[in-house]
Structures are given as C-alpha cells and as structure tokens.
Amino acid sequence: MRKQKHTQNVRQVIHIVGEGLTELFYFSHIKKLLGYRYSISPRLFENNSIEKIEKKIIELLKADVFVICVFDADVSRRSAAENKKLTTLKRRYEKNKNVLLCDSLQSIEYWFLLHYEDTCRHFNDSATTEQALKRYIPTYDKSHKFMEKEKWVKDMITDGKLEKACKLAEKYDGSDSYSGIYKAIKMLSSLPAHELGR
C-alpha cells in the first residue's frame, strides 16, 4: 500500500509559480537542460504580486498539483502591505506538504552567484546582488533578449557548479543572504527523468 502512494506522488503534476521573467527563463532552461519533470507556464510569471501568487497556489492545490513557489524576499522594494502578505504567505504554506517555498534574499541573483562564489555576505538590495553576479557573468541583464538565451544557464550548471550552489545554499539557509532554490533542485533531481527529457 505504501509503495502505491509513492508512485502516485511521483506521478503528481509539479508546477512552478514565480514572480517574474528571470525565474521563468531560469526554470524553463533548467527543465530542458536537465530533463526535469514539471510544468511551467509564462502566464504564472507575469510580474506577480504576493496576492496573485497566492491565488495561483490555491488554484493549483485544488487541482492536486504540487507547487514550487519561487520568489524574491527583497523587502526593500515591497510596500509594507506586500511585506505583510509575504510573511503571511510563508507562514500559511511552510508546513503544507504540497507546497515548496523557495524564496531568495535579496533575489534569485544570489542563487546564481552561489554557482561561482562562496558567500553569505549581506547585500543591500537586489541591484547589489546583481552587480556581484556581473563579475562572473558580465553580460548578465534582466532583459528578455538576454534571459531567453539558454547559454547563461548552461554555463552556470557546468563543471559541478549546480551541486556546489546547492551545498552552499543549504549551508547558508537562514543567513543574511539565502536562497531556498536548492530545495527545488534537490527534489527535482531525485525524481525519475521524464521520458522526453535528456
């Protein structure tokens, strides 16, 4: 009986919900490059507010979908009301077995930086984090034109850099700078690759 439940979990649809273009392109490229199994749709990444993200989580949970939620915890660019919603969202879903919250402070760029540098230093905001990343990816840019190219993600995951980033992110979880994206990567890489993957 236990075995049957495990099979059901593996078959359960996994959907990634996030805040913006960076997350959308990163997870689209990773899916293709590593053969991961999940659904990702652009409409779930249209400059979302915390409110919109929560609506999508509720909608997906009703459809028995496992939700990986990716967002930046950069509170400096959010209003007090948005900060309150963010805290509430995290509290509401942190113990839900069908939701995996993967926030990054200041931003997803900190996760990218961990592929190149061992650091948990404090970054004032997402712009500062981005500047640090540009030392390793000089052409890095949040534009559609840059993001849609697979190369920046392909370079980032070669030579064991993804594994290194996962180890560092786990080590620094809860620090001044952190990223929970390693939890999603660990979970996705433990699932059998999709027949159409790789």
CSV table of C-alpha atoms in Angstrom, one decimal:
chain,number,residue,atom,x,y,z
A,1,MET,CA,0.0,0.0,0.0
A,2,ARG,CA,2.8,2.4,0.9
A,3,LYS,CA,4.5,1.7,-2.5
A,4,GLN,CA,1.4,2.7,-4.3
A,5,LYS,CA,1.3,6.0,-2.5
A,6,HIS,CA,4.9,6.7,-3.6
A,7,THR,CA,4.1,6.0,-7.2
A,8,GLN,CA,1.1,8.4,-7.0
A,9,ASN,CA,3.4,11.2,-5.7
A,10,VAL,CA,5.9,10.7,-8.5
A,11,ARG,CA,3.0,11.0,-11.0
A,12,GLN,CA,1.6,14.1,-9.3
A,13,VAL,CA,2.0,17.1,-11.5
A,14,ILE,CA,4.6,19.6,-10.3
A,15,HIS,CA,4.0,23.2,-11.3
A,16,ILE,CA,6.4,26.1,-10.8
A,17,VAL,CA,5.0,29.5,-9.9
A,18,GLY,CA,7.1,32.6,-9.7
A,19,GLU,CA,7.4,36.4,-9.7
A,20,GLY,CA,9.0,37.4,-12.9
A,21,LEU,CA,10.9,36.8,-16.2
A,22,THR,CA,14.2,35.8,-14.5
A,23,GLU,CA,12.5,32.9,-12.7
A,24,LEU,CA,10.5,31.9,-15.7
A,25,PHE,CA,13.5,31.7,-18.0
A,26,TYR,CA,15.8,30.1,-15.5
A,27,PHE,CA,13.4,27.2,-14.8
A,28,SER,CA,12.5,26.8,-18.5
A,29,HIS,CA,16.2,26.4,-19.4
A,30,ILE,CA,16.9,24.1,-16.4
A,31,LYS,CA,14.0,21.9,-17.4
A,32,LYS,CA,15.3,21.5,-20.9
A,33,LEU,CA,19.0,21.1,-20.0
A,34,LEU,CA,18.5,18.6,-17.1
A,35,GLY,CA,15.3,16.8,-18.2
A,36,TYR,CA,13.4,17.7,-15.1
A,37,ARG,CA,9.7,17.0,-14.9
A,38,TYR,CA,7.4,19.9,-14.1
A,39,SER,CA,5.0,22.3,-15.8
A,40,ILE,CA,5.9,25.9,-16.2
A,41,SER,CA,3.7,28.5,-17.9
A,42,PRO,CA,4.5,32.1,-18.8
A,43,ARG,CA,1.2,33.3,-17.5
A,44,LEU,CA,2.2,32.3,-14.0
A,45,PHE,CA,5.2,34.7,-14.1
A,46,GLU,CA,3.7,38.0,-15.2
A,47,ASN,CA,5.2,40.4,-12.6
A,48,ASN,CA,3.2,38.8,-9.8
A,49,SER,CA,2.2,40.4,-6.6
A,50,ILE,CA,2.2,38.1,-3.5
A,51,GLU,CA,-1.6,38.2,-3.7
A,52,LYS,CA,-1.6,36.8,-7.3
A,53,ILE,CA,1.0,34.2,-6.4
A,54,GLU,CA,-1.3,33.0,-3.5
A,55,LYS,CA,-4.3,32.9,-5.8
A,56,LYS,CA,-2.3,30.6,-8.2
A,57,ILE,CA,-1.2,28.4,-5.3
A,58,ILE,CA,-4.8,27.9,-4.1
A,59,GLU,CA,-5.9,27.2,-7.7
A,60,LEU,CA,-3.2,24.6,-8.3
A,61,LEU,CA,-3.7,22.9,-4.9
A,62,LYS,CA,-7.4,22.4,-5.7
A,63,ALA,CA,-6.3,20.6,-8.9
A,64,ASP,CA,-4.0,18.3,-6.8
A,65,VAL,CA,-0.8,19.9,-8.2
A,66,PHE,CA,2.4,20.1,-6.2
A,67,VAL,CA,3.5,23.7,-6.2
A,68,ILE,CA,7.1,25.0,-6.2
A,69,CYS,CA,6.9,28.7,-5.5
A,70,VAL,CA,9.9,30.9,-6.4
A,71,PHE,CA,10.1,34.5,-5.3
A,72,ASP,CA,12.5,37.2,-4.1
A,73,ALA,CA,12.3,38.2,-0.4
A,74,ASP,CA,13.8,41.6,-1.2
A,75,VAL,CA,11.6,43.6,1.2
A,76,SER,CA,13.2,46.9,0.3
A,77,ARG,CA,11.3,47.0,-3.0
A,78,ARG,CA,8.0,46.0,-1.5
A,79,SER,CA,5.4,48.1,0.3
A,80,ALA,CA,4.6,47.4,4.0
A,81,ALA,CA,1.3,45.8,2.9
A,82,GLU,CA,3.2,43.5,0.4
A,83,ASN,CA,5.7,42.6,3.2
A,84,LYS,CA,2.9,41.6,5.5
A,85,LYS,CA,1.3,39.4,2.7
A,86,LEU,CA,4.7,37.8,2.1
A,87,THR,CA,5.1,36.9,5.8
A,88,THR,CA,1.5,35.6,5.9
A,89,LEU,CA,2.1,33.5,2.7
A,90,LYS,CA,5.3,31.9,4.1
A,91,ARG,CA,3.6,31.1,7.4
A,92,ARG,CA,0.5,29.7,5.7
A,93,TYR,CA,2.3,27.3,3.4
A,94,GLU,CA,5.6,26.4,5.2
A,95,LYS,CA,4.1,23.2,6.6
A,96,ASN,CA,2.0,22.3,3.6
A,97,LYS,CA,3.4,19.1,2.1
A,98,ASN,CA,2.2,20.1,-1.4
A,99,VAL,CA,3.9,23.5,-1.5
A,100,LEU,CA,7.6,24.1,-1.6
A,101,LEU,CA,8.5,27.7,-0.9
A,102,CYS,CA,11.8,28.8,-2.4
A,103,ASP,CA,12.5,32.4,-1.7
A,104,SER,CA,15.8,34.1,-2.1
A,105,LEU,CA,17.2,37.1,-0.2
A,106,GLN,CA,17.9,39.6,-1.7
A,107,SER,CA,16.9,38.0,-5.0
A,108,ILE,CA,17.3,35.0,-7.3
A,109,GLU,CA,20.6,36.5,-8.4
A,110,TYR,CA,22.1,35.4,-5.0
A,111,TRP,CA,21.3,31.8,-6.0
A,112,PHE,CA,23.1,32.4,-9.3
A,113,LEU,CA,26.0,33.9,-7.5
A,114,LEU,CA,26.5,30.8,-5.4
A,115,HIS,CA,27.4,28.9,-8.5
A,116,TYR,CA,30.5,31.0,-8.7
A,117,GLU,CA,31.3,32.3,-5.2
A,118,ASP,CA,31.1,31.0,-1.6
A,119,THR,CA,29.5,33.9,0.2
A,120,CYS,CA,26.6,34.7,2.5
A,121,ARG,CA,27.5,38.4,2.9
A,122,HIS,CA,24.7,40.9,3.3
A,123,PHE,CA,23.6,42.6,0.1
A,124,ASN,CA,21.7,45.8,0.5
A,125,ASP,CA,19.2,45.1,-2.3
A,126,SER,CA,18.8,43.0,-5.5
A,127,ALA,CA,20.8,45.6,-7.5
A,128,THR,CA,23.8,45.0,-5.3
A,129,THR,CA,23.4,41.2,-5.7
A,130,GLU,CA,23.2,41.7,-9.5
A,131,GLN,CA,26.4,43.7,-9.5
A,132,ALA,CA,28.3,40.9,-7.7
A,133,LEU,CA,27.0,38.4,-10.2
A,134,LYS,CA,28.2,40.5,-13.1
A,135,ARG,CA,31.8,39.8,-12.1
A,136,TYR,CA,31.1,36.3,-13.3
A,137,ILE,CA,28.5,36.9,-16.0
A,138,PRO,CA,29.5,40.3,-17.3
A,139,THR,CA,26.7,40.4,-19.9
A,140,TYR,CA,24.0,39.5,-17.3
A,141,ASP,CA,20.9,41.5,-17.8
A,142,LYS,CA,17.3,41.0,-16.8
A,143,SER,CA,16.0,41.8,-20.3
A,144,HIS,CA,14.0,39.3,-22.4
A,145,LYS,CA,16.8,39.3,-25.0
A,146,PHE,CA,19.4,38.1,-22.5
A,147,MET,CA,17.2,35.8,-20.5
A,148,GLU,CA,15.7,33.8,-23.4
A,149,LYS,CA,19.2,32.6,-24.4
A,150,GLU,CA,20.0,29.2,-22.8
A,151,LYS,CA,23.8,29.8,-22.7
A,152,TRP,CA,23.9,31.7,-19.4
A,153,VAL,CA,22.1,28.9,-17.5
A,154,LYS,CA,24.1,26.2,-19.4
A,155,ASP,CA,27.4,27.9,-18.3
A,156,MET,CA,26.2,28.2,-14.8
A,157,ILE,CA,25.4,24.5,-14.3
A,158,THR,CA,28.6,23.0,-15.9
A,159,ASP,CA,31.6,21.6,-14.1
A,160,GLY,CA,29.7,20.8,-10.9
A,161,LYS,CA,28.6,24.4,-10.3
A,162,LEU,CA,25.0,23.4,-9.7
A,163,GLU,CA,25.9,20.9,-7.0
A,164,LYS,CA,28.3,23.4,-5.4
A,165,ALA,CA,25.5,26.1,-5.3
A,166,CYS,CA,23.1,23.6,-3.7
A,167,LYS,CA,25.6,22.7,-1.0
A,168,LEU,CA,26.3,26.4,-0.3
A,169,ALA,CA,22.7,27.4,-0.3
A,170,GLU,CA,21.9,24.6,2.2
A,171,LYS,CA,24.8,25.7,4.4
A,172,TYR,CA,23.7,29.4,4.4
A,173,ASP,CA,20.0,28.7,4.7
A,174,GLY,CA,18.7,31.4,7.2
A,175,SER,CA,21.8,33.6,6.9
A,176,ASP,CA,21.9,37.3,5.9
A,177,SER,CA,21.7,36.2,2.3
A,178,TYR,CA,20.0,32.9,1.4
A,179,SER,CA,18.2,31.0,-1.3
A,180,GLY,CA,15.8,28.1,-1.0
A,181,ILE,CA,16.0,27.2,-4.7
A,182,TYR,CA,18.4,24.3,-3.7
A,183,LYS,CA,15.3,22.6,-2.2
A,184,ALA,CA,13.6,22.6,-5.6
A,185,ILE,CA,16.7,21.4,-7.4
A,186,LYS,CA,17.2,18.6,-4.9
A,187,MET,CA,13.6,17.5,-5.2
A,188,LEU,CA,13.5,17.7,-9.0
A,189,SER,CA,16.8,15.8,-9.4
A,190,SER,CA,15.6,13.0,-7.2
A,191,LEU,CA,12.6,12.3,-9.5
A,192,PRO,CA,12.9,10.0,-12.5
A,193,ALA,CA,13.7,12.0,-15.6
A,194,HIS,CA,10.8,12.4,-18.0
A,195,GLU,CA,10.8,10.1,-21.0
A,196,LEU,CA,11.1,13.1,-23.2
A,197,GLY,CA,13.8,14.7,-21.1
A,198,ARG,CA,17.6,14.4,-21.7
